[in-house]
Amino acid sequence: MATFKKLPASLALQRGTVISDGAFFHLIDGKTESLKVMYHGIRGTQNVAGNKSKGSASGESVAREVSNIQQTESAKLLSNAKLLVTWDFRLIDLADILFASATKAGADKSDEQAFRKAFQGFVARVKDSDGLKTVVGRYVRNVVNGRWLWRNRLVAESIVITVTPSQNSEKSYTFKALDYNLNSFDNPSADEQALAEILLTGAKGDATNAGLHIEAVVDFGMGGVEVFPSQNYLEDKPKGFSRSLYQLNPVRPQRGADNNQFLGQAALRDQKIGNAIRTIDTWYPNAEEYNHKPIAVEPNGANLEHQFFYRVGKEKMSAFDILKEIDDLDPNSEKGMFLIACLIRGGVYSEGD
């Protein structure tokens, strides 16, 4: 197989998915109401017994400051509500994925030109391949199985997901998410295949008819329970503040004011949804040792749950390695399907000196 010794010094792929945030609503008797994040105070206990002193007659250490006073944010359903989460999804034309490919100033451009030609040739082969259908079908499976609901899925009693194509709002497809095994992509139903065909039109260049609107109704078997939107990462949290939640139309809480403030609408961040639905990689080396459990598509097979790089090693199975084989790569092979998924993911694959 022909291979490139080196990738271009500047190689960037734009993300091939278009995903909205997942907005949270209370659903009560068919009517919806925005589910707001609440800012409030809690009194917990310390996780560690710190601030010790010699406080007893026997000289034993006695822990002080047992209580842990915090301000936090949470999101909860009304007592008679179910959770409704809505978002939209489509793919862009794979021909537009290559965002930048260039050599260093003054360097020979022939290798970069050859790589660009090979890349475009691979994309052309991909558009009519079974490999692309497999990859997109796996995306669809992760839409209908509710993987993108994260912890909300884990604690639900039932989840009904309805998917409506943008090209035909009168036609919709309904799925019971908890009936699906999160580790299997086998035996796609006719409805799943129909949705995959819609997404494929976007990947092949017809963005006008390629969108899906997704709604999930999550029943926890009770009302008034906590639900789980995305959390915000705060590098420098205010003292005594424990958790910040992602919001649409965010409202800044008034610290130290009313202890029960309602803020913006709770939501799952688009990146969190995207990470869930691209959890389709079962082609990594030695996958049989892990019962072919899917991991999110990452160039080096990085997995946060296990703190491990599944595609780094002597097998040369990282996206950086496979890109060097792109000239003759079969899109229907495991390497080919992984690379297709990486193209859809996007990212920077530059290889400097």
Tab-separated table of N, CA and C in Angstrom, residues 95-244:
chain	number	residue	atom	x	y	z
A	95	ALA	N	-17.159	16.680	1.116
A	95	ALA	CA	-16.231	17.377	0.228
A	95	ALA	C	-15.737	18.689	0.842
A	96	ASP	N	-16.431	19.197	1.862
A	96	ASP	CA	-16.046	20.451	2.514
A	96	ASP	C	-15.283	20.230	3.809
A	97	ILE	N	-14.984	18.980	4.132
A	97	ILE	CA	-14.336	18.662	5.408
A	97	ILE	C	-12.916	19.219	5.479
A	98	LEU	N	-12.155	19.122	4.383
A	98	LEU	CA	-10.763	19.572	4.399
A	98	LEU	C	-10.732	21.091	4.485
A	99	PHE	N	-10.337	21.598	5.636
A	99	PHE	CA	-10.361	23.042	5.877
A	99	PHE	C	-9.037	23.695	5.489
A	100	ALA	N	-7.930	23.048	5.817
A	100	ALA	CA	-6.612	23.617	5.501
A	100	ALA	C	-5.611	22.499	5.324
A	101	SER	N	-4.791	22.623	4.299
A	101	SER	CA	-3.700	21.688	4.070
A	101	SER	C	-2.581	22.468	3.399
A	102	ALA	N	-1.446	22.609	4.078
A	102	ALA	CA	-0.370	23.434	3.539
A	102	ALA	C	0.971	22.992	4.109
A	103	THR	N	2.018	23.312	3.377
A	103	THR	CA	3.378	23.038	3.830
A	103	THR	C	3.946	24.281	4.498
A	104	LYS	N	5.102	24.132	5.097
A	104	LYS	CA	5.785	25.282	5.663
A	104	LYS	C	6.253	26.197	4.539
A	105	ALA	N	6.373	27.474	4.829
A	105	ALA	CA	6.841	28.435	3.834
A	105	ALA	C	8.216	28.025	3.317
A	106	GLY	N	8.343	28.016	1.999
A	106	GLY	CA	9.614	27.680	1.373
A	106	GLY	C	9.850	26.201	1.162
A	107	ALA	N	8.925	25.343	1.667
A	107	ALA	CA	9.094	23.892	1.524
A	107	ALA	C	8.551	23.421	0.186
A	108	ASP	N	8.993	22.236	-0.228
A	108	ASP	CA	8.507	21.632	-1.472
A	108	ASP	C	7.012	21.328	-1.327
A	109	LYS	N	6.199	21.827	-2.250
A	109	LYS	CA	4.748	21.681	-2.162
A	109	LYS	C	4.231	20.405	-2.827
A	110	SER	N	5.091	19.655	-3.464
A	110	SER	CA	4.618	18.495	-4.226
A	110	SER	C	3.985	17.439	-3.328
A	111	ASP	N	4.563	17.206	-2.166
A	111	ASP	CA	4.003	16.201	-1.264
A	111	ASP	C	2.631	16.633	-0.745
A	112	GLU	N	2.497	17.924	-0.419
A	112	GLU	CA	1.219	18.426	0.059
A	112	GLU	C	0.160	18.333	-1.032
A	113	GLN	N	0.537	18.646	-2.258
A	113	GLN	CA	-0.399	18.563	-3.373
A	113	GLN	C	-0.823	17.114	-3.608
A	114	ALA	N	0.142	16.195	-3.477
A	114	ALA	CA	-0.175	14.770	-3.641
A	114	ALA	C	-1.119	14.297	-2.528
A	115	PHE	N	-0.884	14.785	-1.297
A	115	PHE	CA	-1.758	14.402	-0.189
A	115	PHE	C	-3.160	14.949	-0.407
A	116	ARG	N	-3.263	16.197	-0.815
A	116	ARG	CA	-4.584	16.799	-1.042
A	116	ARG	C	-5.359	16.006	-2.100
A	117	LYS	N	-4.661	15.618	-3.164
A	117	LYS	CA	-5.300	14.834	-4.228
A	117	LYS	C	-5.761	13.482	-3.687
A	118	ALA	N	-4.907	12.832	-2.884
A	118	ALA	CA	-5.266	11.535	-2.304
A	118	ALA	C	-6.453	11.680	-1.352
A	119	PHE	N	-6.479	12.767	-0.585
A	119	PHE	CA	-7.582	13.015	0.351
A	119	PHE	C	-8.892	13.165	-0.411
A	120	GLN	N	-8.864	13.970	-1.459
A	120	GLN	CA	-10.067	14.181	-2.256
A	120	GLN	C	-10.523	12.892	-2.924
A	121	GLY	N	-9.549	12.073	-3.334
A	121	GLY	CA	-9.895	10.781	-3.924
A	121	GLY	C	-10.556	9.861	-2.927
A	122	PHE	N	-10.072	9.869	-1.674
A	122	PHE	CA	-10.679	9.043	-0.629
A	122	PHE	C	-12.113	9.490	-0.353
A	123	VAL	N	-12.328	10.797	-0.255
A	123	VAL	CA	-13.667	11.322	-0.013
A	123	VAL	C	-14.619	10.903	-1.130
A	124	ALA	N	-14.137	10.946	-2.363
A	124	ALA	CA	-14.978	10.534	-3.494
A	124	ALA	C	-15.366	9.064	-3.378
A	125	ARG	N	-14.418	8.219	-2.946
A	125	ARG	CA	-14.711	6.795	-2.778
A	125	ARG	C	-15.671	6.569	-1.607
A	126	VAL	N	-15.514	7.392	-0.567
A	126	VAL	CA	-16.334	7.242	0.631
A	126	VAL	C	-17.811	7.479	0.348
A	127	LYS	N	-18.126	8.466	-0.490
A	127	LYS	CA	-19.517	8.883	-0.670
A	127	LYS	C	-20.424	7.762	-1.164
A	128	ASP	N	-19.881	6.809	-1.883
A	128	ASP	CA	-20.698	5.702	-2.388
A	128	ASP	C	-20.358	4.379	-1.707
A	129	SER	N	-19.774	4.454	-0.529
A	129	SER	CA	-19.277	3.242	0.120
A	129	SER	C	-20.233	2.708	1.171
A	130	ASP	N	-20.134	1.405	1.410
A	130	ASP	CA	-20.864	0.792	2.525
A	130	ASP	C	-20.265	1.231	3.852
A	131	GLY	N	-18.966	1.590	3.834
A	131	GLY	CA	-18.323	2.055	5.059
A	131	GLY	C	-18.986	3.301	5.604
A	132	LEU	N	-19.307	4.254	4.724
A	132	LEU	CA	-19.994	5.468	5.163
A	132	LEU	C	-21.374	5.136	5.717
A	133	LYS	N	-22.085	4.210	5.056
A	133	LYS	CA	-23.406	3.808	5.549
A	133	LYS	C	-23.299	3.199	6.945
A	134	THR	N	-22.247	2.415	7.174
A	134	THR	CA	-22.056	1.800	8.485
A	134	THR	C	-21.811	2.860	9.549
A	135	VAL	N	-20.929	3.808	9.250
A	135	VAL	CA	-20.607	4.858	10.209
A	135	VAL	C	-21.840	5.693	10.540
A	136	VAL	N	-22.565	6.127	9.519
A	136	VAL	CA	-23.755	6.953	9.740
A	136	VAL	C	-24.836	6.145	10.457
A	137	GLY	N	-24.947	4.862	10.135
A	137	GLY	CA	-25.898	4.006	10.834
A	137	GLY	C	-25.595	3.909	12.310
A	138	ARG	N	-24.311	3.926	12.669
A	138	ARG	CA	-23.944	3.885	14.084
A	138	ARG	C	-24.288	5.200	14.781
A	139	TYR	N	-24.118	6.310	14.073
A	139	TYR	CA	-24.568	7.587	14.624
A	139	TYR	C	-26.062	7.537	14.928
A	140	VAL	N	-26.837	7.007	13.986
A	140	VAL	CA	-28.284	6.916	14.177
A	140	VAL	C	-28.609	6.045	15.384
A	141	ARG	N	-27.929	4.919	15.530
A	141	ARG	CA	-28.186	4.039	16.678
A	141	ARG	C	-27.964	4.790	17.993
A	142	ASN	N	-26.933	5.625	18.030
A	142	ASN	CA	-26.673	6.369	19.264
A	142	ASN	C	-27.642	7.522	19.477
A	143	VAL	N	-28.355	7.917	18.427
A	143	VAL	CA	-29.442	8.875	18.599
A	143	VAL	C	-30.650	8.187	19.218
A	144	VAL	N	-31.037	7.044	18.655
A	144	VAL	CA	-32.289	6.410	19.074
A	144	VAL	C	-32.154	5.621	20.376
A	145	ASN	N	-30.918	5.257	20.768
A	145	ASN	CA	-30.768	4.536	22.034
A	145	ASN	C	-30.625	5.479	23.229
A	146	GLY	N	-30.576	6.789	22.966
A	146	GLY	CA	-30.532	7.756	24.045
A	146	GLY	C	-29.206	7.865	24.764
A	147	ARG	N	-28.128	7.353	24.164
A	147	ARG	CA	-26.815	7.452	24.809
A	147	ARG	C	-26.487	8.904	25.169
A	148	TRP	N	-26.925	9.826	24.330
A	148	TRP	CA	-26.626	11.248	24.501
A	148	TRP	C	-27.299	11.861	25.731
A	149	LEU	N	-28.223	11.137	26.361
A	149	LEU	CA	-28.862	11.635	27.582
A	149	LEU	C	-27.989	11.436	28.818
A	150	TRP	N	-26.915	10.680	28.682
A	150	TRP	CA	-25.952	10.451	29.740
A	150	TRP	C	-26.645	9.966	31.025
A	151	ARG	N	-26.430	10.631	32.157
A	151	ARG	CA	-26.945	10.104	33.426
A	151	ARG	C	-28.472	10.089	33.456
A	152	ASN	N	-29.112	10.969	32.699
A	152	ASN	CA	-30.573	10.956	32.652
A	152	ASN	C	-31.086	9.614	32.142
A	153	ARG	N	-30.340	8.999	31.226
A	153	ARG	CA	-30.721	7.675	30.722
A	153	ARG	C	-30.566	6.622	31.802
A	154	LEU	N	-29.501	6.743	32.571
A	154	LEU	CA	-29.174	5.730	33.580
A	154	LEU	C	-30.262	5.603	34.636
A	155	VAL	N	-30.876	6.720	35.007
A	155	VAL	CA	-31.843	6.685	36.115
A	155	VAL	C	-33.294	6.691	35.625
A	156	ALA	N	-33.521	6.650	34.328
A	156	ALA	CA	-34.882	6.694	33.789
A	156	ALA	C	-35.571	5.334	33.889
A	157	GLU	N	-36.896	5.359	33.996
A	157	GLU	CA	-37.698	4.130	33.928
A	157	GLU	C	-38.111	3.843	32.489
A	158	SER	N	-38.355	4.889	31.713
A	158	SER	CA	-38.661	4.711	30.296
A	158	SER	C	-38.266	5.975	29.542
A	159	ILE	N	-37.867	5.787	28.276
A	159	ILE	CA	-37.494	6.913	27.410
A	159	ILE	C	-38.079	6.655	26.031
A	160	VAL	N	-38.861	7.591	25.547
A	160	VAL	CA	-39.405	7.517	24.196
A	160	VAL	C	-38.757	8.622	23.370
A	161	ILE	N	-38.098	8.227	22.289
A	161	ILE	CA	-37.412	9.184	21.423
A	161	ILE	C	-38.144	9.252	20.086
A	162	THR	N	-38.477	10.472	19.690
A	162	THR	CA	-39.147	10.707	18.414
A	162	THR	C	-38.224	11.522	17.522
A	163	VAL	N	-38.007	11.033	16.305
A	163	VAL	CA	-37.124	11.708	15.350
A	163	VAL	C	-37.963	12.125	14.151
A	164	THR	N	-37.883	13.414	13.819
A	164	THR	CA	-38.665	13.965	12.709
A	164	THR	C	-37.727	14.555	11.666
A	165	PRO	N	-37.793	14.090	10.416
A	165	PRO	CA	-36.943	14.656	9.358
A	165	PRO	C	-37.372	16.075	9.016
A	166	SER	N	-36.404	16.948	8.759
A	166	SER	CA	-36.743	18.319	8.392
A	166	SER	C	-37.416	18.379	7.030
A	167	GLN	N	-37.158	17.378	6.187
A	167	GLN	CA	-37.736	17.381	4.846
A	167	GLN	C	-39.207	16.990	4.843
A	168	ASN	N	-39.675	16.385	5.947
A	168	ASN	CA	-41.064	15.941	6.003
A	168	ASN	C	-41.521	15.937	7.465
A	169	SER	N	-41.997	17.084	7.916
A	169	SER	CA	-42.349	17.226	9.330
A	169	SER	C	-43.576	16.402	9.724
A	170	GLU	N	-44.278	15.874	8.733
A	170	GLU	CA	-45.455	15.053	9.037
A	170	GLU	C	-45.084	13.590	9.279
A	171	LYS	N	-43.865	13.221	8.940
A	171	LYS	CA	-43.403	11.842	9.119
A	171	LYS	C	-42.435	11.795	10.289
A	172	SER	N	-42.691	10.951	11.251
A	172	SER	CA	-41.786	10.824	12.382
A	172	SER	C	-41.565	9.358	12.721
A	173	TYR	N	-40.477	9.092	13.450
A	173	TYR	CA	-40.088	7.737	13.831
A	173	TYR	C	-39.935	7.697	15.353
A	174	THR	N	-40.495	6.687	15.968
A	174	THR	CA	-40.498	6.601	17.432
A	174	THR	C	-39.740	5.355	17.889
A	175	PHE	N	-38.949	5.532	18.955
A	175	PHE	CA	-38.109	4.449	19.468
A	175	PHE	C	-38.177	4.420	20.995
A	176	LYS	N	-38.131	3.215	21.562
A	176	LYS	CA	-38.008	3.046	23.005
A	176	LYS	C	-36.525	2.858	23.316
A	177	ALA	N	-35.915	3.913	23.824
A	177	ALA	CA	-34.457	3.946	23.942
A	177	ALA	C	-33.891	2.838	24.816
A	178	LEU	N	-34.581	2.503	25.898
A	178	LEU	CA	-34.035	1.527	26.848
A	178	LEU	C	-34.118	0.096	26.334
A	179	ASP	N	-34.747	-0.106	25.184
A	179	ASP	CA	-34.780	-1.444	24.581
A	179	ASP	C	-33.464	-1.764	23.878
A	180	TYR	N	-32.596	-0.761	23.736
A	180	TYR	CA	-31.350	-0.954	22.989
A	180	TYR	C	-30.177	-1.195	23.928
A	181	ASN	N	-29.296	-2.108	23.516
A	181	ASN	CA	-28.035	-2.349	24.212
A	181	ASN	C	-27.025	-1.305	23.733
A	182	LEU	N	-26.456	-0.551	24.651
A	182	LEU	CA	-25.534	0.517	24.270
A	182	LEU	C	-24.254	0.007	23.611
A	183	ASN	N	-23.964	-1.272	23.746
A	183	ASN	CA	-22.724	-1.812	23.196
A	183	ASN	C	-22.912	-2.524	21.868
A	184	SER	N	-24.093	-2.424	21.270
A	184	SER	CA	-24.356	-3.147	20.030
A	184	SER	C	-24.861	-2.208	18.936
A	185	PHE	N	-24.344	-2.427	17.720
A	185	PHE	CA	-24.824	-1.702	16.546
A	185	PHE	C	-25.427	-2.670	15.526
A	186	ASP	N	-25.721	-3.879	15.959
A	186	ASP	CA	-26.220	-4.909	15.054
A	186	ASP	C	-27.699	-4.694	14.731
A	187	ASN	N	-28.105	-5.289	13.612
A	187	ASN	CA	-29.511	-5.389	13.210
A	187	ASN	C	-30.266	-4.060	13.244
A	188	PRO	N	-29.809	-3.067	12.476
A	188	PRO	CA	-30.553	-1.802	12.423
A	188	PRO	C	-31.946	-2.023	11.833
A	189	SER	N	-32.929	-1.379	12.420
A	189	SER	CA	-34.309	-1.512	11.946
A	189	SER	C	-34.498	-0.716	10.658
A	190	ALA	N	-35.639	-0.952	10.013
A	190	ALA	CA	-35.960	-0.207	8.792
A	190	ALA	C	-36.054	1.289	9.076
A	191	ASP	N	-36.578	1.657	10.243
A	191	ASP	CA	-36.678	3.078	10.602
A	191	ASP	C	-35.298	3.695	10.803
A	192	GLU	N	-34.395	2.956	11.437
A	192	GLU	CA	-33.027	3.452	11.598
A	192	GLU	C	-32.369	3.652	10.236
A	193	GLN	N	-32.556	2.703	9.341
A	193	GLN	CA	-31.964	2.817	8.015
A	193	GLN	C	-32.538	4.014	7.251
A	194	ALA	N	-33.824	4.285	7.438
A	194	ALA	CA	-34.442	5.438	6.783
A	194	ALA	C	-33.821	6.745	7.289
A	195	LEU	N	-33.572	6.833	8.590
A	195	LEU	CA	-32.941	8.023	9.158
A	195	LEU	C	-31.499	8.158	8.687
A	196	ALA	N	-30.797	7.026	8.578
A	196	ALA	CA	-29.423	7.060	8.077
A	196	ALA	C	-29.376	7.583	6.648
A	197	GLU	N	-30.332	7.207	5.837
A	197	GLU	CA	-30.377	7.690	4.449
A	197	GLU	C	-30.556	9.204	4.402
A	198	ILE	N	-31.327	9.744	5.339
A	198	ILE	CA	-31.506	11.199	5.385
A	198	ILE	C	-30.193	11.885	5.739
A	199	LEU	N	-29.492	11.378	6.741
A	199	LEU	CA	-28.200	11.958	7.107
A	199	LEU	C	-27.182	11.805	5.976
A	200	LEU	N	-27.250	10.695	5.266
A	200	LEU	CA	-26.319	10.463	4.164
A	200	LEU	C	-26.485	11.506	3.063
A	201	THR	N	-27.699	11.995	2.849
A	201	THR	CA	-27.875	13.023	1.826
A	201	THR	C	-27.084	14.273	2.181
A	202	GLY	N	-26.977	14.582	3.460
A	202	GLY	CA	-26.163	15.714	3.884
A	202	GLY	C	-24.687	15.461	3.657
A	203	ALA	N	-24.225	14.260	4.024
A	203	ALA	CA	-22.818	13.921	3.837
A	203	ALA	C	-22.430	13.911	2.359
A	204	LYS	N	-23.412	13.682	1.501
A	204	LYS	CA	-23.142	13.645	0.059
A	204	LYS	C	-23.388	14.985	-0.620
A	205	GLY	N	-23.826	15.994	0.158
A	205	GLY	CA	-23.885	17.329	-0.410
A	205	GLY	C	-25.235	17.995	-0.499
A	206	ASP	N	-26.309	17.350	-0.039
A	206	ASP	CA	-27.633	17.953	-0.110
A	206	ASP	C	-28.071	18.358	1.291
A	207	ALA	N	-27.634	19.543	1.722
A	207	ALA	CA	-27.902	19.977	3.097
A	207	ALA	C	-29.347	20.393	3.306
A	208	THR	N	-30.090	20.651	2.237
A	208	THR	CA	-31.457	21.168	2.388
A	208	THR	C	-32.427	20.118	2.900
A	209	ASN	N	-32.103	18.849	2.721
A	209	ASN	CA	-33.038	17.787	3.111
A	209	ASN	C	-32.408	16.801	4.090
A	210	ALA	N	-31.418	17.257	4.852
A	210	ALA	CA	-30.614	16.306	5.608
A	210	ALA	C	-30.755	16.396	7.111
A	211	GLY	N	-31.675	17.219	7.618
A	211	GLY	CA	-31.742	17.444	9.051
A	211	GLY	C	-32.692	16.523	9.782
A	212	LEU	N	-32.424	16.326	11.065
A	212	LEU	CA	-33.289	15.549	11.952
A	212	LEU	C	-33.578	16.375	13.193
A	213	HIS	N	-34.825	16.356	13.630
A	213	HIS	CA	-35.213	16.971	14.898
A	213	HIS	C	-35.504	15.841	15.880
A	214	ILE	N	-34.830	15.877	17.018
A	214	ILE	CA	-34.915	14.781	17.984
A	214	ILE	C	-35.584	15.277	19.266
A	215	GLU	N	-36.532	14.494	19.768
A	215	GLU	CA	-37.186	14.777	21.043
A	215	GLU	C	-37.181	13.509	21.895
A	216	ALA	N	-36.787	13.658	23.139
A	216	ALA	CA	-36.808	12.535	24.078
A	216	ALA	C	-37.709	12.877	25.251
A	217	VAL	N	-38.647	12.006	25.534
A	217	VAL	CA	-39.495	12.139	26.726
A	217	VAL	C	-38.990	11.116	27.739
A	218	VAL	N	-38.485	11.633	28.853
A	218	VAL	CA	-37.855	10.779	29.866
A	218	VAL	C	-38.763	10.717	31.090
A	219	ASP	N	-39.163	9.503	31.438
A	219	ASP	CA	-40.024	9.274	32.601
A	219	ASP	C	-39.183	8.626	33.693
A	220	PHE	N	-39.049	9.309	34.827
A	220	PHE	CA	-38.244	8.795	35.926
A	220	PHE	C	-39.088	8.010	36.930
A	221	GLY	N	-40.377	7.884	36.649
A	221	GLY	CA	-41.250	7.163	37.559
A	221	GLY	C	-41.723	7.992	38.729
A	222	MET	N	-41.286	9.239	38.778
A	222	MET	CA	-41.694	10.157	39.841
A	222	MET	C	-41.374	11.572	39.387
A	223	GLY	N	-42.009	12.536	39.981
A	223	GLY	CA	-41.716	13.925	39.673
A	223	GLY	C	-40.834	14.539	40.736
A	224	GLY	N	-40.461	15.786	40.534
A	224	GLY	CA	-39.674	16.495	41.525
A	224	GLY	C	-38.248	16.013	41.677
A	225	VAL	N	-37.746	15.235	40.705
A	225	VAL	CA	-36.404	14.672	40.834
A	225	VAL	C	-35.379	15.546	40.124
A	226	GLU	N	-34.129	15.395	40.516
A	226	GLU	CA	-33.054	16.127	39.871
A	226	GLU	C	-32.778	15.535	38.496
A	227	VAL	N	-32.557	16.412	37.515
A	227	VAL	CA	-32.155	15.993	36.175
A	227	VAL	C	-30.763	16.543	35.918
A	228	PHE	N	-30.156	16.119	34.792
A	228	PHE	CA	-28.725	16.350	34.648
A	228	PHE	C	-28.367	16.990	33.313
A	229	PRO	N	-28.350	18.319	33.266
A	229	PRO	CA	-27.797	19.011	32.103
A	229	PRO	C	-26.275	18.962	32.159
A	230	SER	N	-25.623	19.591	31.192
A	230	SER	CA	-24.160	19.654	31.211
A	230	SER	C	-23.690	20.526	32.376
A	231	GLN	N	-22.501	20.209	32.863
A	231	GLN	CA	-21.861	21.057	33.859
A	231	GLN	C	-20.813	21.934	33.184
A	232	ASN	N	-20.592	23.099	33.755
A	232	ASN	CA	-19.548	23.991	33.266
A	232	ASN	C	-18.258	23.740	34.037
A	233	TYR	N	-17.149	23.785	33.307
A	233	TYR	CA	-15.852	23.693	33.978
A	233	TYR	C	-15.438	25.085	34.420
A	234	LEU	N	-15.177	25.239	35.709
A	234	LEU	CA	-14.721	26.513	36.246
A	234	LEU	C	-13.333	26.325	36.838
A	235	GLU	N	-12.372	27.018	36.259
A	235	GLU	CA	-10.996	26.858	36.744
A	235	GLU	C	-10.811	27.528	38.107
A	236	ASP	N	-11.440	28.681	38.273
A	236	ASP	CA	-11.330	29.409	39.539
A	236	ASP	C	-12.726	29.605	40.113
A	237	LYS	N	-13.205	28.611	40.837
A	237	LYS	CA	-14.540	28.709	41.417
A	237	LYS	C	-14.521	29.659	42.617
A	238	PRO	N	-15.601	30.446	42.766
A	238	PRO	CA	-15.694	31.282	43.969
A	238	PRO	C	-15.683	30.411	45.219
A	239	LYS	N	-15.131	30.926	46.289
A	239	LYS	CA	-15.081	30.179	47.534
A	239	LYS	C	-16.496	29.816	47.995
A	240	GLY	N	-16.706	28.553	48.310
A	240	GLY	CA	-17.996	28.101	48.777
A	240	GLY	C	-18.986	27.772	47.678
A	241	PHE	N	-18.517	27.829	46.419
A	241	PHE	CA	-19.416	27.508	45.293
A	241	PHE	C	-19.031	26.140	44.747
A	242	SER	N	-20.017	25.237	44.575
A	242	SER	CA	-19.664	23.853	44.262
A	242	SER	C	-19.880	23.445	42.818
A	243	ARG	N	-20.931	23.981	42.131
A	243	ARG	CA	-21.232	23.448	40.801
A	243	ARG	C	-21.949	24.489	39.942
A	244	SER	N	-21.521	24.568	38.683
A	244	SER	CA	-22.158	25.458	37.717
A	244	SER	C	-22.740	24.617	36.583
